[in-house]
Each structure stands twice: as C-alpha cells, then as structure tokens.
Amino acid sequence: MQLGTRLQSVIGGRTAKALEEDLGLRTVADLVHHYPRRYVERGRLTSFADLEVGEHATVFAEVVRSHSEMKHLRNRPKPVKKTDVTLRDAHGSHLRIAIFGKWNADAELRPGRQALFWGKVTVFREAKQLQSPDYQLVDDDQGDRVGEFALPLIPLYPGTAKVSSPLVSTCLGLVLDDLEVGDDPLPAELRAEHGLAGLQEALRLIHRPADWAEHGRARRRLVWDEALVLQVVLAQRRRSLQQQSSTARPGRPDGLLAAFDATTPFVLTDGQRGIGEQLAGELALTRPMHRLLQGEVGSGKTLVALRAMLAVVDSGGQAALLAPTEVLAQQHARSLRTMLGALAMAGELGAAEVATRVALLTGSLGTAARREARAEVASGEAGIVVGTHALMSEGVEFADLGLVVVDEQHRFGVEQREALRAKGQAPHVLVMTATPIPRTVAMTVYGDLEVSTLSELPRGRSPITSHVVPLHEHPSWVGRVWERIHEAASQGRQSYVVCPRVGDAEDPKQPDEEGRRPAAAVEEVLPVLAEGALAGLRVAALHGRMSPDAKDEVMRLFVEGHIEVLVATTVIEVGVDVPNATVMAILDAERFGVSQLHQLRGRIGRGAHAGLCFLVTEAPEETPARERLEAVAATTDGFALSRLDLEQRREGDVLGAAQSGRRNNLKLLQLLRDEEVILAARTHAAAIVEADPELAAHPALAQAVEAVLAPERADYLERS
Ligand code: ADP
Ligand code: MG
C-alpha cells in the first residue's frame, strides 16, 4: 500500500470521512504519521487524576463492580441495556461509568477484568465521568491478548467525538502490515552514521512498539525526519537570500555615523563595538545581510541598530525601524531624535552640517500628519523611519529602503518581516529580540538568520533584586511594597505597578477560564492606591486601550519625572526605557509567563540606582505557579529563564506563534530534548543543500520538503 493512497479506498467510507473531518487525515501517509500521544503499559493502570475535563480520553482501568439492567430511555421505543461499571485506577481511585446498549457488557466487564475505556471527560455531581463511554477488552477470558491490543505497550491516540483512540488503532492495523514507503527521505549515509532505523520500520514501531527500546528507536528516527526537513527548508531559504543582490552600504568617513560617534557620550560596550563592526562589514557587501541580534534586556541593542542605520543613510539609503507597539515606536522616535540631536534636524534651524530626519509612522496619525510623514519617507528626506505595522501599509513608499530593522522580533511573524522587506530592493535586514532564546529555538524559528549575541550590559547598569511577596502566607507584606515605593519617590525616583488587566467596560470583572478570581486591573487598582497606600504621590495609568495621544502624553510626563508611579498593563513590557524608575510591583504575578516577567522587570535597574522588583502573588507555596515565580526571583539570567519558559510551554506555542504553518510538521521534535539532533541536522542540511541545492539526488527528501512548503505558501498567499 502506497503512502499517497486515499484512506477512502482502504477503510470504510464513513470512517474515512470521520478521520478526515475530525483529524484532517486523508491519505495513508497522514494516518501513519498520526502518532500516538502516549502509551499505556499493559498491567499499569491509568491515573484518573490526570483526566482533563472536556478532552476525549482513553483510560486503561480495572473493573471493580458492574451491574446491568434494562432501562427505558426517552426517544427510544424499546428498553436498552444499561451497565453501571465502577473502574479502579493505578492509585485505587474510582470512576463510575454507564454503558448503554451493549448486550454482553456485564459478561465481559466482570470484576478484575482490565480494559481500555474511552469517552469525553465531563463532570457530573462533582465527580469526573466519561460521557457515552465505550470499551475494548485487551485480554480474553483466559488472559490471552486480543487483536491490535496484543502488545505490551498500548498506543493511545488523540481522540475526538467520532474517532476514538481504538478506532485509529484499528485503521492503522489495516495499513501498517503491507505499507510501502518507497524511497527513504533520509540519505542512507546519514542513517548509517547515526544508526537510524529505516522509515518503514520506524513507522511500524512507533505504532506497535514491543517495548520502550523499540519505541525509542522509532522516535529517534522520526525526529530526524522532522529536524532534517526543517533544516533543509531553512538552508534553502538562506541560500536563496544569499543569491539576491542588494546595494552595498559601506558608509563614508565624513558622514552621520562618524559625527555621531564623535559626539555621543556613550562608551560602546565591547559587544556593541564588535557587532557594530560585523554589521558594517556585511552592509558593505552586495549580498543582503540577514542577521538576528539577540541581547539581554537593556543590553543596548537600539544603539547598535542606530549605528547601522546611520551607515546606511551615509550611503544614500534609508532605514526603517519596525516596532511592535505604538508606545515603543513613539519612544524609539523620541530617543533616536534625542540621541542624534542636531544630526536629526535636517532642514531645521540649528541642524548639523550633515543631517537627516527621523520620521514616525503609526496607525493613529491624523491625516495631515500621516501625509507629511509619508512625503518625507517618499522623498528620502527622512533617512530613518520609525513605525508600527503601519509602515507596511500600501501607501508607504520609500525613496530607497536599504535596511529593515525589526525590534522585538518575537512579536512579529516572518510574513511581516517579508512585507517590509518587499518595500526595498533586497534590503539588508537586522532583527532584534530581547527574549533570549536557546540555541535550538534560534536555529528553528529564526533558522534563516545568522545570529549575533550581545551578552554584556553597558557599564553603570545596576543590579535588580527580586522578591516574591506571598499574600497567601503573609497578607501584610504587601504594605512593605507600598513603603518602598514611597521611599523611592522621596529620593526622587519612580516606580511601576503592573496589573494583568485593564479593568474597563470591555474587560469586566469575571472569573477567568480556570475559575480564578479576576486578576488585578489598572482601573480598579489605581483609585484604591491613589487614595490609600500611595496617597500623596503622583500616580497615573497607562494601558493599551488609552488613545495613542493619551499614552504618549503619560509616557512623556513619566519620562520627565512628573509622574512618580505608573500603574500599567504589559504595554510597558517591551523596550520602555526610563532609567530613573527603580521599583516595580507586579500584582498577581503568577498570571504572567516567565519571559514576560523577565521583560517587565527589565524596565527597572536601567540607571545608576539598584532595581527592586516585587512579584506579588496569592499562589500558595509548592504550587508550580509559585515555583515559577521563585525561579524568576532567583536569577536575572535571561537565557536560564527562557529555558525554563520553554520547558513549561508546548513546542507548538513557541513555534506556532513565530512561524505559521510549520507547527503541523513538527509532531515529535522537542526543542530542548532533541537539541543534539537539531544541531546535527543543521550541519547535514547545510552540506546537502550546498552540494545539491535543488535536491536532485534526493527525490524523497525533496518531496518531504515540498510537503512542508506547499501549505506554507498557501498560508502566505492567503494572508497577503
Ligand atoms: P535593549 O537592548 O533592551 O533594547 P536599549 O537599547 O533600550 O536596550 O538600551 C538600554 C539603555 O542603555 C538605554 O537607556 C540606552 O541609552 C543605554 N545604553 C545603550 N548603550 C549604552 C552604552 N554603551 N553605555 C551606556 N548606556 C548605554
Ligand atoms: Mg529594545
């Protein structure tokens, strides 16, 4: 049976339809690549405690009691046999289910029998139950194993209402035995070098492992498929980028960059200097630069970007700086203008001899302002253009876009980067992220980019101390937080109070999905603090639902020191830079992710004074939420925290957010666990693509690559 065969011609039409509708499986290949979510070991019962309400679950359980009777049901003319069964799990917990319409259920489900049971997990009278459950015996009366379930490891598949895990098993039984996989996408030398199973064997073993060793062998091989295909895609993309030709932007000795370097009070860190030289070298080539600059929060990426932008302007081109939020775009424009001073005042009184302009383009500009900004961009008067996604809109035309800088890249998708790139002739690209990412993520999510890392913080940066404030055990401690904010204010310094919610009409007080009380909200917390614990201080709100002008005004007042305490949502999370702010209190801190907390905390300790961060929480001791906060409090090492973050999130979330379409192709690959495979696959992929860019000698691999690219292209077309 070929991989391309439609399931319709192999299994019953109705089942094939259900597989397609519920799981998107259309071909034999789709089915055999639908891997088990987990396996139950024969004799090792499931734990009922893990059952999640709402999921379609399969459990391996033992019958404790069963009892049948005939029942009249509404809508049924004849009585139906109802069998009440009590199941026991690994820990002796019980689960009661009722099976309808199975004439021999009581005979089969005698106490002591073990079987697979499945159904949707619901709650009835405060106890979990399986809704319309069904079952499959895995032993016959004599304890002999039956059918597809004869193995010591029983595969469990992600189920749906119409497609249960055992049904998937049964369908696989129909295709696995005479499967013909054709050519192996992994080159034979590679398989030999890494001792990998063949595809046919791996597919059989992933579904029917006799033991964990066989499962491991299958998984290792199939992980390699995913890793290699992905890395080949990325290697091809890098290659095609390198073949484009762009304009060299070598700068000039008497230009803006030289003038800036001569007047700036900053002493570049070694990292800023080194990466600056690297960028200058690449900008001077006719091959487009494609580089990711990652650096710890506060490491001074903006300055590195500014110097690259100046080199491009000195070469007659323009640079665009794309920011994820309006607040950040405004701040960038403001701080670039401040840093450049007279160098950014072209056409104005007091401009330097060589000068340019910084334009700001955001979605909220009024018509006149927008027209003016666009004109400056189109004429080339503005050498530097800062903006939000409004930069990508149709009416925006550049005179000569030479460099695209994307700030906080983790907030953008690849498509957005591409959309802005399309405004120039193969411009150079620099993307920056302050969310430090483990190496394998960089290679997977940003695999088409070369990576530079800025690890050192500028001199004069102060340490941040973080404390968890556990309201559960010590409700009174929050009082000390407000005292520290008062102390800071009395020393002329400023503070942030961060809340998870805005709390206005669009965001009313309601328990969240998990039934927790509503989290602290800016609009509810602010009046209480202003009249209570923080009375006497100048307090203001900042959140995403304020008008852009209002946001800008509040930020300006805060920057200038007229506001002492900013009660804000995560709008301040990225990039906000007020060195005089030293204290931060994050309320209901457990509602934020690890990376987010790290980013938020990066807003303080940016000046000469030490930072103090309070993670206020009601999460009780020894809960995972609380342990996460303790971990954040214990280290300011962004890389360590990003690893922790990744361990706690699902791969799909990480990859899916950054790279559309790709998610479906990574079923087994785990970025941390499979680090070595990813690294090795990258090397192999680079060698393969270099020797044979079109994969002419690797038809099966080419096909696998195409299978990844086709939906991605469709996705891209759909959105653009
Ligand atoms: P991030 O890398 O998080 O984007 P920024 O670029 O916002 O960091 O820089 C953080 C702060 O450090 C800014 O106030 C910036 O002016 C300052 N800074 C950057 N480079 C230096 C330097 N070499 N010496 C002193 N301060 C610097
Ligand atoms: Mg920044």
PDB file of N, CA, C and O and ligand atoms in Angstrom, residues 264-270 272 293-305 328 331-332 335 339 407-408 432-434 454 457-461 574-579 599 602-603 606-607, ligand 1:
ATOM      1  N   THR A 264      28.758  61.374  20.748  1.00  0.00           N
ATOM      2  CA  THR A 264      27.942  60.658  21.733  1.00  0.00           C
ATOM      3  C   THR A 264      28.679  60.503  23.064  1.00  0.00           C
ATOM      4  O   THR A 264      29.889  60.248  23.077  1.00  0.00           O
ATOM      5  N   PRO A 265      27.958  60.667  24.151  1.00  0.00           N
ATOM      6  CA  PRO A 265      28.599  60.476  25.459  1.00  0.00           C
ATOM      7  C   PRO A 265      28.777  58.989  25.803  1.00  0.00           C
ATOM      8  O   PRO A 265      29.483  58.654  26.740  1.00  0.00           O
ATOM      9  N   PHE A 266      28.112  58.106  25.047  1.00  0.00           N
ATOM     10  CA  PHE A 266      28.187  56.680  25.374  1.00  0.00           C
ATOM     11  C   PHE A 266      29.549  56.098  25.053  1.00  0.00           C
ATOM     12  O   PHE A 266      30.124  56.375  24.007  1.00  0.00           O
ATOM     13  N   VAL A 267      30.038  55.257  25.937  1.00  0.00           N
ATOM     14  CA  VAL A 267      31.205  54.437  25.636  1.00  0.00           C
ATOM     15  C   VAL A 267      30.657  53.082  25.217  1.00  0.00           C
ATOM     16  O   VAL A 267      30.009  52.400  26.010  1.00  0.00           O
ATOM     17  N   LEU A 268      30.874  52.700  23.961  1.00  0.00           N
ATOM     18  CA  LEU A 268      30.303  51.436  23.497  1.00  0.00           C
ATOM     19  C   LEU A 268      30.842  50.271  24.316  1.00  0.00           C
ATOM     20  O   LEU A 268      32.019  50.256  24.680  1.00  0.00           O
ATOM     21  N   THR A 269      29.973  49.297  24.587  1.00  0.00           N
ATOM     22  CA  THR A 269      30.468  48.076  25.220  1.00  0.00           C
ATOM     23  C   THR A 269      31.241  47.293  24.161  1.00  0.00           C
ATOM     24  O   THR A 269      31.107  47.554  22.959  1.00  0.00           O
ATOM     25  N   ASP A 270      32.057  46.348  24.623  1.00  0.00           N
ATOM     26  CA  ASP A 270      32.826  45.565  23.651  1.00  0.00           C
ATOM     27  C   ASP A 270      31.900  44.877  22.662  1.00  0.00           C
ATOM     28  O   ASP A 270      32.179  44.804  21.467  1.00  0.00           O
ATOM     29  N   GLN A 272      28.864  45.819  21.710  1.00  0.00           N
ATOM     30  CA  GLN A 272      28.289  46.801  20.777  1.00  0.00           C
ATOM     31  C   GLN A 272      29.298  47.153  19.691  1.00  0.00           C
ATOM     32  O   GLN A 272      28.955  47.280  18.519  1.00  0.00           O
ATOM     33  N   LEU A 293      19.902  39.881  16.031  1.00  0.00           N
ATOM     34  CA  LEU A 293      20.686  40.382  17.154  1.00  0.00           C
ATOM     35  C   LEU A 293      19.905  40.087  18.411  1.00  0.00           C
ATOM     36  O   LEU A 293      18.836  40.654  18.643  1.00  0.00           O
ATOM     37  N   GLN A 294      20.398  39.148  19.196  1.00  0.00           N
ATOM     38  CA  GLN A 294      19.692  38.910  20.445  1.00  0.00           C
ATOM     39  C   GLN A 294      20.545  39.405  21.581  1.00  0.00           C
ATOM     40  O   GLN A 294      21.765  39.301  21.571  1.00  0.00           O
ATOM     41  N   GLY A 295      19.877  39.975  22.544  1.00  0.00           N
ATOM     42  CA  GLY A 295      20.639  40.548  23.643  1.00  0.00           C
ATOM     43  C   GLY A 295      19.756  40.702  24.835  1.00  0.00           C
ATOM     44  O   GLY A 295      18.571  40.990  24.709  1.00  0.00           O
ATOM     45  N   GLU A 296      20.328  40.495  25.964  1.00  0.00           N
ATOM     46  CA  GLU A 296      19.643  40.639  27.230  1.00  0.00           C
ATOM     47  C   GLU A 296      18.912  41.978  27.269  1.00  0.00           C
ATOM     48  O   GLU A 296      19.328  42.950  26.626  1.00  0.00           O
ATOM     49  N   VAL A 297      17.811  41.985  27.988  1.00  0.00           N
ATOM     50  CA  VAL A 297      17.072  43.216  28.209  1.00  0.00           C
ATOM     51  C   VAL A 297      18.030  44.303  28.698  1.00  0.00           C
ATOM     52  O   VAL A 297      18.786  44.075  29.632  1.00  0.00           O
ATOM     53  N   GLY A 298      18.018  45.450  28.039  1.00  0.00           N
ATOM     54  CA  GLY A 298      18.854  46.561  28.489  1.00  0.00           C
ATOM     55  C   GLY A 298      20.293  46.507  28.018  1.00  0.00           C
ATOM     56  O   GLY A 298      21.132  47.285  28.442  1.00  0.00           O
ATOM     57  N   SER A 299      20.603  45.594  27.093  1.00  0.00           N
ATOM     58  CA  SER A 299      21.991  45.456  26.664  1.00  0.00           C
ATOM     59  C   SER A 299      22.386  46.513  25.632  1.00  0.00           C
ATOM     60  O   SER A 299      23.538  46.582  25.230  1.00  0.00           O
ATOM     61  N   GLY A 300      21.415  47.311  25.197  1.00  0.00           N
ATOM     62  CA  GLY A 300      21.755  48.417  24.302  1.00  0.00           C
ATOM     63  C   GLY A 300      21.704  48.066  22.824  1.00  0.00           C
ATOM     64  O   GLY A 300      22.534  48.491  22.031  1.00  0.00           O
ATOM     65  N   LYS A 301      20.664  47.318  22.450  1.00  0.00           N
ATOM     66  CA  LYS A 301      20.525  46.928  21.053  1.00  0.00           C
ATOM     67  C   LYS A 301      20.187  48.126  20.172  1.00  0.00           C
ATOM     68  O   LYS A 301      20.605  48.203  19.018  1.00  0.00           O
ATOM     69  N   THR A 302      19.391  49.060  20.729  1.00  0.00           N
ATOM     70  CA  THR A 302      18.955  50.199  19.920  1.00  0.00           C
ATOM     71  C   THR A 302      20.151  50.988  19.388  1.00  0.00           C
ATOM     72  O   THR A 302      20.147  51.428  18.233  1.00  0.00           O
ATOM     73  N   LEU A 303      21.165  51.135  20.225  1.00  0.00           N
ATOM     74  CA  LEU A 303      22.341  51.893  19.808  1.00  0.00           C
ATOM     75  C   LEU A 303      23.064  51.179  18.664  1.00  0.00           C
ATOM     76  O   LEU A 303      23.518  51.818  17.707  1.00  0.00           O
ATOM     77  N   VAL A 304      23.135  49.864  18.763  1.00  0.00           N
ATOM     78  CA  VAL A 304      23.755  49.083  17.694  1.00  0.00           C
ATOM     79  C   VAL A 304      22.979  49.295  16.392  1.00  0.00           C
ATOM     80  O   VAL A 304      23.555  49.539  15.327  1.00  0.00           O
ATOM     81  N   ALA A 305      21.644  49.236  16.506  1.00  0.00           N
ATOM     82  CA  ALA A 305      20.804  49.409  15.322  1.00  0.00           C
ATOM     83  C   ALA A 305      20.960  50.818  14.757  1.00  0.00           C
ATOM     84  O   ALA A 305      21.064  51.006  13.541  1.00  0.00           O
ATOM     85  N   LEU A 328       6.145  51.799  21.988  1.00  0.00           N
ATOM     86  CA  LEU A 328       7.556  51.567  21.706  1.00  0.00           C
ATOM     87  C   LEU A 328       8.016  52.366  20.487  1.00  0.00           C
ATOM     88  O   LEU A 328       9.115  52.924  20.473  1.00  0.00           O
ATOM     89  N   GLN A 331       8.473  55.870  21.563  1.00  0.00           N
ATOM     90  CA  GLN A 331       9.673  56.016  22.377  1.00  0.00           C
ATOM     91  C   GLN A 331      10.942  55.958  21.536  1.00  0.00           C
ATOM     92  O   GLN A 331      11.871  56.727  21.743  1.00  0.00           O
ATOM     93  N   HIS A 332      10.957  55.054  20.561  1.00  0.00           N
ATOM     94  CA  HIS A 332      12.132  54.960  19.693  1.00  0.00           C
ATOM     95  C   HIS A 332      12.351  56.262  18.949  1.00  0.00           C
ATOM     96  O   HIS A 332      13.462  56.765  18.862  1.00  0.00           O
ATOM     97  N   SER A 335      13.659  58.792  21.345  1.00  0.00           N
ATOM     98  CA  SER A 335      15.027  58.642  21.837  1.00  0.00           C
ATOM     99  C   SER A 335      16.044  58.725  20.699  1.00  0.00           C
ATOM    100  O   SER A 335      17.148  59.209  20.896  1.00  0.00           O
ATOM    101  N   MET A 339      19.100  61.245  20.828  1.00  0.00           N
ATOM    102  CA  MET A 339      20.482  60.797  20.686  1.00  0.00           C
ATOM    103  C   MET A 339      21.173  61.513  19.529  1.00  0.00           C
ATOM    104  O   MET A 339      22.356  61.827  19.599  1.00  0.00           O
ATOM    105  N   ASP A 407      12.378  45.437  15.584  1.00  0.00           N
ATOM    106  CA  ASP A 407      12.659  45.371  17.015  1.00  0.00           C
ATOM    107  C   ASP A 407      11.693  44.396  17.664  1.00  0.00           C
ATOM    108  O   ASP A 407      10.533  44.306  17.269  1.00  0.00           O
ATOM    109  N   GLU A 408      12.159  43.674  18.675  1.00  0.00           N
ATOM    110  CA  GLU A 408      11.333  42.707  19.394  1.00  0.00           C
ATOM    111  C   GLU A 408      10.663  41.751  18.415  1.00  0.00           C
ATOM    112  O   GLU A 408       9.448  41.599  18.363  1.00  0.00           O
ATOM    113  N   MET A 432      15.879  42.120  15.921  1.00  0.00           N
ATOM    114  CA  MET A 432      16.398  42.159  17.286  1.00  0.00           C
ATOM    115  C   MET A 432      15.390  41.528  18.229  1.00  0.00           C
ATOM    116  O   MET A 432      14.186  41.689  18.065  1.00  0.00           O
ATOM    117  N   THR A 433      15.876  40.810  19.196  1.00  0.00           N
ATOM    118  CA  THR A 433      14.975  40.291  20.207  1.00  0.00           C
ATOM    119  C   THR A 433      15.636  40.349  21.564  1.00  0.00           C
ATOM    120  O   THR A 433      16.824  40.086  21.706  1.00  0.00           O
ATOM    121  N   ALA A 434      14.848  40.729  22.555  1.00  0.00           N
ATOM    122  CA  ALA A 434      15.353  40.782  23.920  1.00  0.00           C
ATOM    123  C   ALA A 434      14.881  39.559  24.667  1.00  0.00           C
ATOM    124  O   ALA A 434      15.143  39.396  25.837  1.00  0.00           O
ATOM    125  N   LEU A 454      24.472  39.842  22.069  1.00  0.00           N
ATOM    126  CA  LEU A 454      25.010  40.928  22.886  1.00  0.00           C
ATOM    127  C   LEU A 454      24.808  40.505  24.325  1.00  0.00           C
ATOM    128  O   LEU A 454      23.691  40.513  24.830  1.00  0.00           O
ATOM    129  N   LEU A 457      26.052  43.955  29.624  1.00  0.00           N
ATOM    130  CA  LEU A 457      25.253  45.157  29.812  1.00  0.00           C
ATOM    131  C   LEU A 457      26.193  46.359  29.853  1.00  0.00           C
ATOM    132  O   LEU A 457      27.339  46.240  30.258  1.00  0.00           O
ATOM    133  N   PRO A 458      25.689  47.532  29.420  1.00  0.00           N
ATOM    134  CA  PRO A 458      26.540  48.726  29.464  1.00  0.00           C
ATOM    135  C   PRO A 458      27.004  48.995  30.886  1.00  0.00           C
ATOM    136  O   PRO A 458      26.317  48.645  31.850  1.00  0.00           O
ATOM    137  N   ARG A 459      28.135  49.633  31.006  1.00  0.00           N
ATOM    138  CA  ARG A 459      28.633  49.982  32.325  1.00  0.00           C
ATOM    139  C   ARG A 459      27.658  50.916  33.023  1.00  0.00           C
ATOM    140  O   ARG A 459      26.889  51.628  32.379  1.00  0.00           O
ATOM    141  N   GLY A 460      27.682  50.884  34.323  1.00  0.00           N
ATOM    142  CA  GLY A 460      26.810  51.804  35.044  1.00  0.00           C
ATOM    143  C   GLY A 460      25.421  51.232  35.226  1.00  0.00           C
ATOM    144  O   GLY A 460      24.544  51.875  35.768  1.00  0.00           O
ATOM    145  N   ARG A 461      25.205  49.998  34.740  1.00  0.00           N
ATOM    146  CA  ARG A 461      23.914  49.362  34.934  1.00  0.00           C
ATOM    147  C   ARG A 461      23.866  48.809  36.354  1.00  0.00           C
ATOM    148  O   ARG A 461      24.882  48.364  36.893  1.00  0.00           O
ATOM    149  N   VAL A 574       7.763  45.737  26.638  1.00  0.00           N
ATOM    150  CA  VAL A 574       8.934  45.766  25.770  1.00  0.00           C
ATOM    151  C   VAL A 574       9.490  47.164  25.592  1.00  0.00           C
ATOM    152  O   VAL A 574       8.763  48.105  25.327  1.00  0.00           O
ATOM    153  N   GLY A 575      10.768  47.264  25.768  1.00  0.00           N
ATOM    154  CA  GLY A 575      11.503  48.429  25.307  1.00  0.00           C
ATOM    155  C   GLY A 575      11.398  49.717  26.093  1.00  0.00           C
ATOM    156  O   GLY A 575      12.216  50.591  25.906  1.00  0.00           O
ATOM    157  N   VAL A 576      10.386  49.867  26.954  1.00  0.00           N
ATOM    158  CA  VAL A 576      10.249  51.152  27.637  1.00  0.00           C
ATOM    159  C   VAL A 576      11.491  51.413  28.485  1.00  0.00           C
ATOM    160  O   VAL A 576      11.979  50.553  29.197  1.00  0.00           O
ATOM    161  N   ASP A 577      12.018  52.602  28.367  1.00  0.00           N
ATOM    162  CA  ASP A 577      13.343  52.879  28.896  1.00  0.00           C
ATOM    163  C   ASP A 577      13.357  54.178  29.689  1.00  0.00           C
ATOM    164  O   ASP A 577      13.507  55.248  29.146  1.00  0.00           O
ATOM    165  N   VAL A 578      13.135  54.077  30.998  1.00  0.00           N
ATOM    166  CA  VAL A 578      13.183  55.253  31.867  1.00  0.00           C
ATOM    167  C   VAL A 578      14.164  54.937  32.999  1.00  0.00           C
ATOM    168  O   VAL A 578      13.805  54.298  33.989  1.00  0.00           O
ATOM    169  N   PRO A 579      15.410  55.368  32.841  1.00  0.00           N
ATOM    170  CA  PRO A 579      16.456  54.955  33.790  1.00  0.00           C
ATOM    171  C   PRO A 579      16.182  55.376  35.235  1.00  0.00           C
ATOM    172  O   PRO A 579      16.724  54.780  36.165  1.00  0.00           O
ATOM    173  N   GLN A 599      10.974  40.325  31.055  1.00  0.00           N
ATOM    174  CA  GLN A 599      10.907  41.541  30.239  1.00  0.00           C
ATOM    175  C   GLN A 599      10.418  42.722  31.058  1.00  0.00           C
ATOM    176  O   GLN A 599      10.966  43.816  30.987  1.00  0.00           O
ATOM    177  N   GLY A 602      12.860  44.060  33.349  1.00  0.00           N
ATOM    178  CA  GLY A 602      13.932  44.776  32.659  1.00  0.00           C
ATOM    179  C   GLY A 602      13.682  46.269  32.529  1.00  0.00           C
ATOM    180  O   GLY A 602      14.535  47.010  32.051  1.00  0.00           O
ATOM    181  N   ARG A 603      12.481  46.729  32.927  1.00  0.00           N
ATOM    182  CA  ARG A 603      12.207  48.169  32.854  1.00  0.00           C
ATOM    183  C   ARG A 603      12.898  48.913  33.977  1.00  0.00           C
ATOM    184  O   ARG A 603      12.960  50.135  33.951  1.00  0.00           O
ATOM    185  N   ARG A 606      17.837  50.411  35.160  1.00  0.00           N
ATOM    186  CA  ARG A 606      18.441  50.851  33.912  1.00  0.00           C
ATOM    187  C   ARG A 606      19.342  52.050  34.116  1.00  0.00           C
ATOM    188  O   ARG A 606      19.958  52.528  33.166  1.00  0.00           O
ATOM    189  N   GLY A 607      19.402  52.559  35.331  1.00  0.00           N
ATOM    190  CA  GLY A 607      20.231  53.737  35.559  1.00  0.00           C
ATOM    191  C   GLY A 607      21.258  53.453  36.637  1.00  0.00           C
ATOM    192  O   GLY A 607      21.694  52.314  36.818  1.00  0.00           O
TER     193      GLY A 607
HETATM  194  P1  ADP B   1      17.582  46.885  24.762  1.00  0.00           P
HETATM  195  O1  ADP B   1      18.725  46.078  24.299  1.00  0.00           O
HETATM  196  O2  ADP B   1      16.822  46.217  25.861  1.00  0.00           O
HETATM  197  O3  ADP B   1      16.694  47.344  23.648  1.00  0.00           O
HETATM  198  P2  ADP B   1      18.194  49.659  24.938  1.00  0.00           P
HETATM  199  O4  ADP B   1      18.722  49.736  23.565  1.00  0.00           O
HETATM  200  O5  ADP B   1      16.858  50.215  25.203  1.00  0.00           O
HETATM  201  O6  ADP B   1      18.239  48.165  25.441  1.00  0.00           O
HETATM  202  O7  ADP B   1      19.267  50.304  25.900  1.00  0.00           O
HETATM  203  C1  ADP B   1      19.005  50.410  27.267  1.00  0.00           C
HETATM  204  C2  ADP B   1      19.594  51.678  27.838  1.00  0.00           C
HETATM  205  O8  ADP B   1      21.013  51.625  27.825  1.00  0.00           O
HETATM  206  C3  ADP B   1      19.233  52.930  27.071  1.00  0.00           C
HETATM  207  O9  ADP B   1      18.929  53.924  28.009  1.00  0.00           O
HETATM  208  C4  ADP B   1      20.467  53.263  26.315  1.00  0.00           C
HETATM  209  O10 ADP B   1      20.552  54.650  26.084  1.00  0.00           O
HETATM  210  C5  ADP B   1      21.535  52.796  27.272  1.00  0.00           C
HETATM  211  N1  ADP B   1      22.791  52.424  26.623  1.00  0.00           N
HETATM  212  C6  ADP B   1      22.946  51.725  25.490  1.00  0.00           C
HETATM  213  N2  ADP B   1      24.239  51.555  25.211  1.00  0.00           N
HETATM  214  C7  ADP B   1      24.929  52.138  26.208  1.00  0.00           C
HETATM  215  C8  ADP B   1      26.319  52.309  26.499  1.00  0.00           C
HETATM  216  N3  ADP B   1      27.266  51.808  25.690  1.00  0.00           N
HETATM  217  N4  ADP B   1      26.656  52.957  27.612  1.00  0.00           N
HETATM  218  C9  ADP B   1      25.710  53.448  28.425  1.00  0.00           C
HETATM  219  N5  ADP B   1      24.393  53.346  28.216  1.00  0.00           N
HETATM  220  C10 ADP B   1      24.000  52.696  27.116  1.00  0.00           C
END
